[in-house]
Amino acid sequence: MTIHAHMPEAEYRAHPAWSWSTAKHALACPAEALDQRERPIDSSDAMRLGTMIHTAILEPAEYALRYIVPPVVERQPGWEVDGKRGAYTVRGVEYGTKAEAEAAAMPWGWAGCAETYRTQAEAKSALGATMPGEWVTQELYDDVAARAVQAIAKLPAGLSHEVAMLGSIEGCEVKGRADGCGAGVTLDVKTSRDLSPAGIARTAAQSKWPAQVWTYGELARQAGYGTPERYCILVVQAPVVSGSPLGLSASRQPRHHARLLTIDDAAMAQGRRDALLVWRAVRDCAASGVWPDYPDGALSLPRWALDGAVEEVE
């Protein structure tokens, strides 16, 4: 099999190989992995924010091009209806009724725009045609840029960033985009609102970050970057966002903060085991055409939820 690295974006996205974000579900429920492959989930605010932070850290030049702070679309001065009974005027044009004048008025626009539009929606549509890209508020644009400065300062030297790769693991064709590889390091950038050691450890275990980074490291090895000596996670504290254009919410925002963490040997050994189980499951299910779902059966409460797990109080 030919091993590729630095694949063009369009080729990478179109390639039918499995990505970790989809395949990881096979460990608990192969049916879920297949469903997410066939029906990819829509982008959420959290996903959009994660992409934005990744871009600001790993592709700062692209960040300035991809994310746009648009001017505000609002009612422009000079459109008001003047006059009474049969002599209604808008910008020097007379109309028989006030309703006709208001219907003909073109009040919506933005600073520096020579044209105005009848509705706010029409103005936004026209603005979008002239300003392609992801629209964000100025506050969010500046906030993410500040977080990226902190994160960039922690990046190990000598890494190639955003490397799209294709390889084979356990007989399964796999694709992955490493946030950083080379110089003996494989690195992935994550975002989380909780950057406490316990919070990150919990998320890493639940989301199987070590298995994902091991997968990227194996693809990097196959692509000629050498066997990784360190597997790292760069965790950036995420702000709270919502809306379109994407903006900071009104709630208290977390402080700007980033942590560079090297995954220890025990965690990486577990990550390798989890990754191999995932890719074997995908391989075997694809070969058989059978993708098991969660089984029927008994419902049992976890141990901590049972009265017997705590001492009775008289």
PDB file of N, CA and C in Angstrom, residues 193-246:
ATOM      1  N   ARG A 193     -12.920  23.277  28.542  1.00  0.00           N
ATOM      2  CA  ARG A 193     -13.150  24.362  29.500  1.00  0.00           C
ATOM      3  C   ARG A 193     -12.505  24.047  30.849  1.00  0.00           C
ATOM      4  N   ASP A 194     -12.313  22.764  31.112  1.00  0.00           N
ATOM      5  CA  ASP A 194     -11.718  22.339  32.386  1.00  0.00           C
ATOM      6  C   ASP A 194     -10.281  21.915  32.133  1.00  0.00           C
ATOM      7  N   LEU A 195      -9.316  22.719  32.581  1.00  0.00           N
ATOM      8  CA  LEU A 195      -7.912  22.389  32.391  1.00  0.00           C
ATOM      9  C   LEU A 195      -7.253  21.871  33.663  1.00  0.00           C
ATOM     10  N   SER A 196      -8.048  21.502  34.657  1.00  0.00           N
ATOM     11  CA  SER A 196      -7.477  20.922  35.866  1.00  0.00           C
ATOM     12  C   SER A 196      -6.897  19.549  35.539  1.00  0.00           C
ATOM     13  N   PRO A 197      -5.864  19.109  36.267  1.00  0.00           N
ATOM     14  CA  PRO A 197      -5.295  17.776  36.004  1.00  0.00           C
ATOM     15  C   PRO A 197      -6.336  16.659  36.054  1.00  0.00           C
ATOM     16  N   ALA A 198      -7.229  16.712  37.051  1.00  0.00           N
ATOM     17  CA  ALA A 198      -8.247  15.655  37.157  1.00  0.00           C
ATOM     18  C   ALA A 198      -9.224  15.737  35.994  1.00  0.00           C
ATOM     19  N   GLY A 199      -9.596  16.948  35.610  1.00  0.00           N
ATOM     20  CA  GLY A 199     -10.551  17.111  34.512  1.00  0.00           C
ATOM     21  C   GLY A 199      -9.990  16.625  33.192  1.00  0.00           C
ATOM     22  N   ILE A 200      -8.731  16.943  32.917  1.00  0.00           N
ATOM     23  CA  ILE A 200      -8.111  16.502  31.668  1.00  0.00           C
ATOM     24  C   ILE A 200      -7.926  14.987  31.668  1.00  0.00           C
ATOM     25  N   ALA A 201      -7.512  14.428  32.795  1.00  0.00           N
ATOM     26  CA  ALA A 201      -7.331  12.972  32.866  1.00  0.00           C
ATOM     27  C   ALA A 201      -8.649  12.254  32.609  1.00  0.00           C
ATOM     28  N   ARG A 202      -9.736  12.788  33.180  1.00  0.00           N
ATOM     29  CA  ARG A 202     -11.048  12.176  32.972  1.00  0.00           C
ATOM     30  C   ARG A 202     -11.466  12.250  31.499  1.00  0.00           C
ATOM     31  N   THR A 203     -11.307  13.424  30.894  1.00  0.00           N
ATOM     32  CA  THR A 203     -11.682  13.586  29.488  1.00  0.00           C
ATOM     33  C   THR A 203     -10.809  12.725  28.582  1.00  0.00           C
ATOM     34  N   ALA A 204      -9.509  12.666  28.889  1.00  0.00           N
ATOM     35  CA  ALA A 204      -8.598  11.861  28.072  1.00  0.00           C
ATOM     36  C   ALA A 204      -8.986  10.391  28.095  1.00  0.00           C
ATOM     37  N   ALA A 205      -9.391   9.901  29.274  1.00  0.00           N
ATOM     38  CA  ALA A 205      -9.798   8.498  29.383  1.00  0.00           C
ATOM     39  C   ALA A 205     -11.105   8.250  28.649  1.00  0.00           C
ATOM     40  N   GLN A 206     -12.085   9.145  28.848  1.00  0.00           N
ATOM     41  CA  GLN A 206     -13.391   8.954  28.228  1.00  0.00           C
ATOM     42  C   GLN A 206     -13.325   9.092  26.707  1.00  0.00           C
ATOM     43  N   SER A 207     -12.553  10.054  26.237  1.00  0.00           N
ATOM     44  CA  SER A 207     -12.471  10.309  24.797  1.00  0.00           C
ATOM     45  C   SER A 207     -11.350   9.545  24.108  1.00  0.00           C
ATOM     46  N   LYS A 208     -10.550   8.816  24.889  1.00  0.00           N
ATOM     47  CA  LYS A 208      -9.466   7.984  24.364  1.00  0.00           C
ATOM     48  C   LYS A 208      -8.453   8.802  23.550  1.00  0.00           C
ATOM     49  N   TRP A 209      -8.025   9.916  24.134  1.00  0.00           N
ATOM     50  CA  TRP A 209      -7.004  10.733  23.494  1.00  0.00           C
ATOM     51  C   TRP A 209      -5.718   9.964  23.223  1.00  0.00           C
ATOM     52  N   PRO A 210      -5.213   9.143  24.170  1.00  0.00           N
ATOM     53  CA  PRO A 210      -3.964   8.423  23.868  1.00  0.00           C
ATOM     54  C   PRO A 210      -4.086   7.516  22.642  1.00  0.00           C
ATOM     55  N   ALA A 211      -5.230   6.861  22.480  1.00  0.00           N
ATOM     56  CA  ALA A 211      -5.412   5.994  21.310  1.00  0.00           C
ATOM     57  C   ALA A 211      -5.399   6.805  20.022  1.00  0.00           C
ATOM     58  N   GLN A 212      -5.996   7.979  20.048  1.00  0.00           N
ATOM     59  CA  GLN A 212      -6.000   8.840  18.865  1.00  0.00           C
ATOM     60  C   GLN A 212      -4.582   9.296  18.521  1.00  0.00           C
ATOM     61  N   VAL A 213      -3.834   9.736  19.523  1.00  0.00           N
ATOM     62  CA  VAL A 213      -2.474  10.219  19.268  1.00  0.00           C
ATOM     63  C   VAL A 213      -1.575   9.066  18.824  1.00  0.00           C
ATOM     64  N   TRP A 214      -1.774   7.876  19.410  1.00  0.00           N
ATOM     65  CA  TRP A 214      -0.994   6.720  18.950  1.00  0.00           C
ATOM     66  C   TRP A 214      -1.274   6.445  17.481  1.00  0.00           C
ATOM     67  N   THR A 215      -2.542   6.527  17.078  1.00  0.00           N
ATOM     68  CA  THR A 215      -2.906   6.316  15.669  1.00  0.00           C
ATOM     69  C   THR A 215      -2.180   7.305  14.768  1.00  0.00           C
ATOM     70  N   TYR A 216      -2.170   8.581  15.154  1.00  0.00           N
ATOM     71  CA  TYR A 216      -1.474   9.584  14.346  1.00  0.00           C
ATOM     72  C   TYR A 216       0.029   9.312  14.311  1.00  0.00           C
ATOM     73  N   GLY A 217       0.573   8.863  15.452  1.00  0.00           N
ATOM     74  CA  GLY A 217       1.991   8.548  15.489  1.00  0.00           C
ATOM     75  C   GLY A 217       2.340   7.387  14.577  1.00  0.00           C
ATOM     76  N   GLU A 218       1.462   6.386  14.516  1.00  0.00           N
ATOM     77  CA  GLU A 218       1.702   5.242  13.629  1.00  0.00           C
ATOM     78  C   GLU A 218       1.609   5.667  12.164  1.00  0.00           C
ATOM     79  N   LEU A 219       0.652   6.513  11.835  1.00  0.00           N
ATOM     80  CA  LEU A 219       0.566   7.025  10.466  1.00  0.00           C
ATOM     81  C   LEU A 219       1.802   7.845  10.122  1.00  0.00           C
ATOM     82  N   ALA A 220       2.266   8.663  11.075  1.00  0.00           N
ATOM     83  CA  ALA A 220       3.468   9.467  10.843  1.00  0.00           C
ATOM     84  C   ALA A 220       4.686   8.575  10.627  1.00  0.00           C
ATOM     85  N   ARG A 221       4.774   7.495  11.419  1.00  0.00           N
ATOM     86  CA  ARG A 221       5.895   6.553  11.240  1.00  0.00           C
ATOM     87  C   ARG A 221       5.870   5.952   9.853  1.00  0.00           C
ATOM     88  N   GLN A 222       4.688   5.518   9.414  1.00  0.00           N
ATOM     89  CA  GLN A 222       4.568   4.938   8.081  1.00  0.00           C
ATOM     90  C   GLN A 222       4.876   5.949   6.985  1.00  0.00           C
ATOM     91  N   ALA A 223       4.598   7.223   7.253  1.00  0.00           N
ATOM     92  CA  ALA A 223       4.814   8.270   6.253  1.00  0.00           C
ATOM     93  C   ALA A 223       6.249   8.778   6.247  1.00  0.00           C
ATOM     94  N   GLY A 224       7.117   8.209   7.113  1.00  0.00           N
ATOM     95  CA  GLY A 224       8.524   8.575   7.064  1.00  0.00           C
ATOM     96  C   GLY A 224       8.975   9.607   8.069  1.00  0.00           C
ATOM     97  N   TYR A 225       8.156   9.887   9.085  1.00  0.00           N
ATOM     98  CA  TYR A 225       8.544  10.869  10.105  1.00  0.00           C
ATOM     99  C   TYR A 225       9.309  10.234  11.260  1.00  0.00           C
ATOM    100  N   GLY A 226       9.537   8.939  11.215  1.00  0.00           N
ATOM    101  CA  GLY A 226      10.243   8.262  12.286  1.00  0.00           C
ATOM    102  C   GLY A 226       9.302   7.828  13.395  1.00  0.00           C
ATOM    103  N   THR A 227       9.786   6.927  14.249  1.00  0.00           N
ATOM    104  CA  THR A 227       8.981   6.452  15.370  1.00  0.00           C
ATOM    105  C   THR A 227       8.932   7.521  16.452  1.00  0.00           C
ATOM    106  N   PRO A 228       7.746   7.928  16.881  1.00  0.00           N
ATOM    107  CA  PRO A 228       7.657   8.988  17.901  1.00  0.00           C
ATOM    108  C   PRO A 228       8.292   8.558  19.214  1.00  0.00           C
ATOM    109  N   GLU A 229       9.002   9.490  19.842  1.00  0.00           N
ATOM    110  CA  GLU A 229       9.562   9.272  21.175  1.00  0.00           C
ATOM    111  C   GLU A 229       8.674   9.880  22.252  1.00  0.00           C
ATOM    112  N   ARG A 230       7.885  10.868  21.878  1.00  0.00           N
ATOM    113  CA  ARG A 230       6.958  11.528  22.810  1.00  0.00           C
ATOM    114  C   ARG A 230       5.613  11.689  22.124  1.00  0.00           C
ATOM    115  N   TYR A 231       4.565  11.473  22.908  1.00  0.00           N
ATOM    116  CA  TYR A 231       3.197  11.721  22.453  1.00  0.00           C
ATOM    117  C   TYR A 231       2.631  12.820  23.348  1.00  0.00           C
ATOM    118  N   CYS A 232       2.188  13.909  22.732  1.00  0.00           N
ATOM    119  CA  CYS A 232       1.802  15.090  23.509  1.00  0.00           C
ATOM    120  C   CYS A 232       0.385  15.549  23.191  1.00  0.00           C
ATOM    121  N   ILE A 233      -0.215  16.173  24.186  1.00  0.00           N
ATOM    122  CA  ILE A 233      -1.499  16.850  24.036  1.00  0.00           C
ATOM    123  C   ILE A 233      -1.297  18.311  24.423  1.00  0.00           C
ATOM    124  N   LEU A 234      -1.665  19.219  23.536  1.00  0.00           N
ATOM    125  CA  LEU A 234      -1.681  20.647  23.857  1.00  0.00           C
ATOM    126  C   LEU A 234      -3.138  21.024  24.089  1.00  0.00           C
ATOM    127  N   VAL A 235      -3.490  21.264  25.344  1.00  0.00           N
ATOM    128  CA  VAL A 235      -4.871  21.552  25.702  1.00  0.00           C
ATOM    129  C   VAL A 235      -5.035  23.054  25.868  1.00  0.00           C
ATOM    130  N   VAL A 236      -6.006  23.617  25.162  1.00  0.00           N
ATOM    131  CA  VAL A 236      -6.282  25.046  25.215  1.00  0.00           C
ATOM    132  C   VAL A 236      -7.643  25.254  25.864  1.00  0.00           C
ATOM    133  N   GLN A 237      -7.698  26.143  26.845  1.00  0.00           N
ATOM    134  CA  GLN A 237      -8.966  26.394  27.520  1.00  0.00           C
ATOM    135  C   GLN A 237      -9.914  27.098  26.549  1.00  0.00           C
ATOM    136  N   ALA A 238     -11.102  26.555  26.418  1.00  0.00           N
ATOM    137  CA  ALA A 238     -12.058  27.044  25.417  1.00  0.00           C
ATOM    138  C   ALA A 238     -13.008  28.065  26.020  1.00  0.00           C
ATOM    139  N   PRO A 239     -13.295  29.141  25.286  1.00  0.00           N
ATOM    140  CA  PRO A 239     -14.316  30.079  25.742  1.00  0.00           C
ATOM    141  C   PRO A 239     -15.711  29.511  25.508  1.00  0.00           C
ATOM    142  N   VAL A 240     -16.712  30.157  26.065  1.00  0.00           N
ATOM    143  CA  VAL A 240     -18.107  29.769  25.868  1.00  0.00           C
ATOM    144  C   VAL A 240     -18.662  30.597  24.716  1.00  0.00           C
ATOM    145  N   VAL A 241     -19.199  29.935  23.699  1.00  0.00           N
ATOM    146  CA  VAL A 241     -19.647  30.639  22.499  1.00  0.00           C
ATOM    147  C   VAL A 241     -21.051  30.202  22.099  1.00  0.00           C
ATOM    148  N   SER A 242     -21.660  31.001  21.246  1.00  0.00           N
ATOM    149  CA  SER A 242     -22.952  30.641  20.650  1.00  0.00           C
ATOM    150  C   SER A 242     -23.256  31.608  19.531  1.00  0.00           C
ATOM    151  N   GLY A 243     -24.196  31.205  18.694  1.00  0.00           N
ATOM    152  CA  GLY A 243     -24.748  32.121  17.708  1.00  0.00           C
ATOM    153  C   GLY A 243     -24.096  32.082  16.354  1.00  0.00           C
ATOM    154  N   SER A 244     -24.689  32.868  15.448  1.00  0.00           N
ATOM    155  CA  SER A 244     -24.165  33.036  14.100  1.00  0.00           C
ATOM    156  C   SER A 244     -24.337  34.491  13.707  1.00  0.00           C
ATOM    157  N   PRO A 245     -23.270  35.272  13.531  1.00  0.00           N
ATOM    158  CA  PRO A 245     -21.885  34.797  13.598  1.00  0.00           C
ATOM    159  C   PRO A 245     -21.496  34.344  15.003  1.00  0.00           C
ATOM    160  N   LEU A 246     -20.537  33.443  15.042  1.00  0.00           N
ATOM    161  CA  LEU A 246     -20.099  32.888  16.315  1.00  0.00           C
ATOM    162  C   LEU A 246     -19.530  33.993  17.199  1.00  0.00           C
TER     163      LEU A 246
END
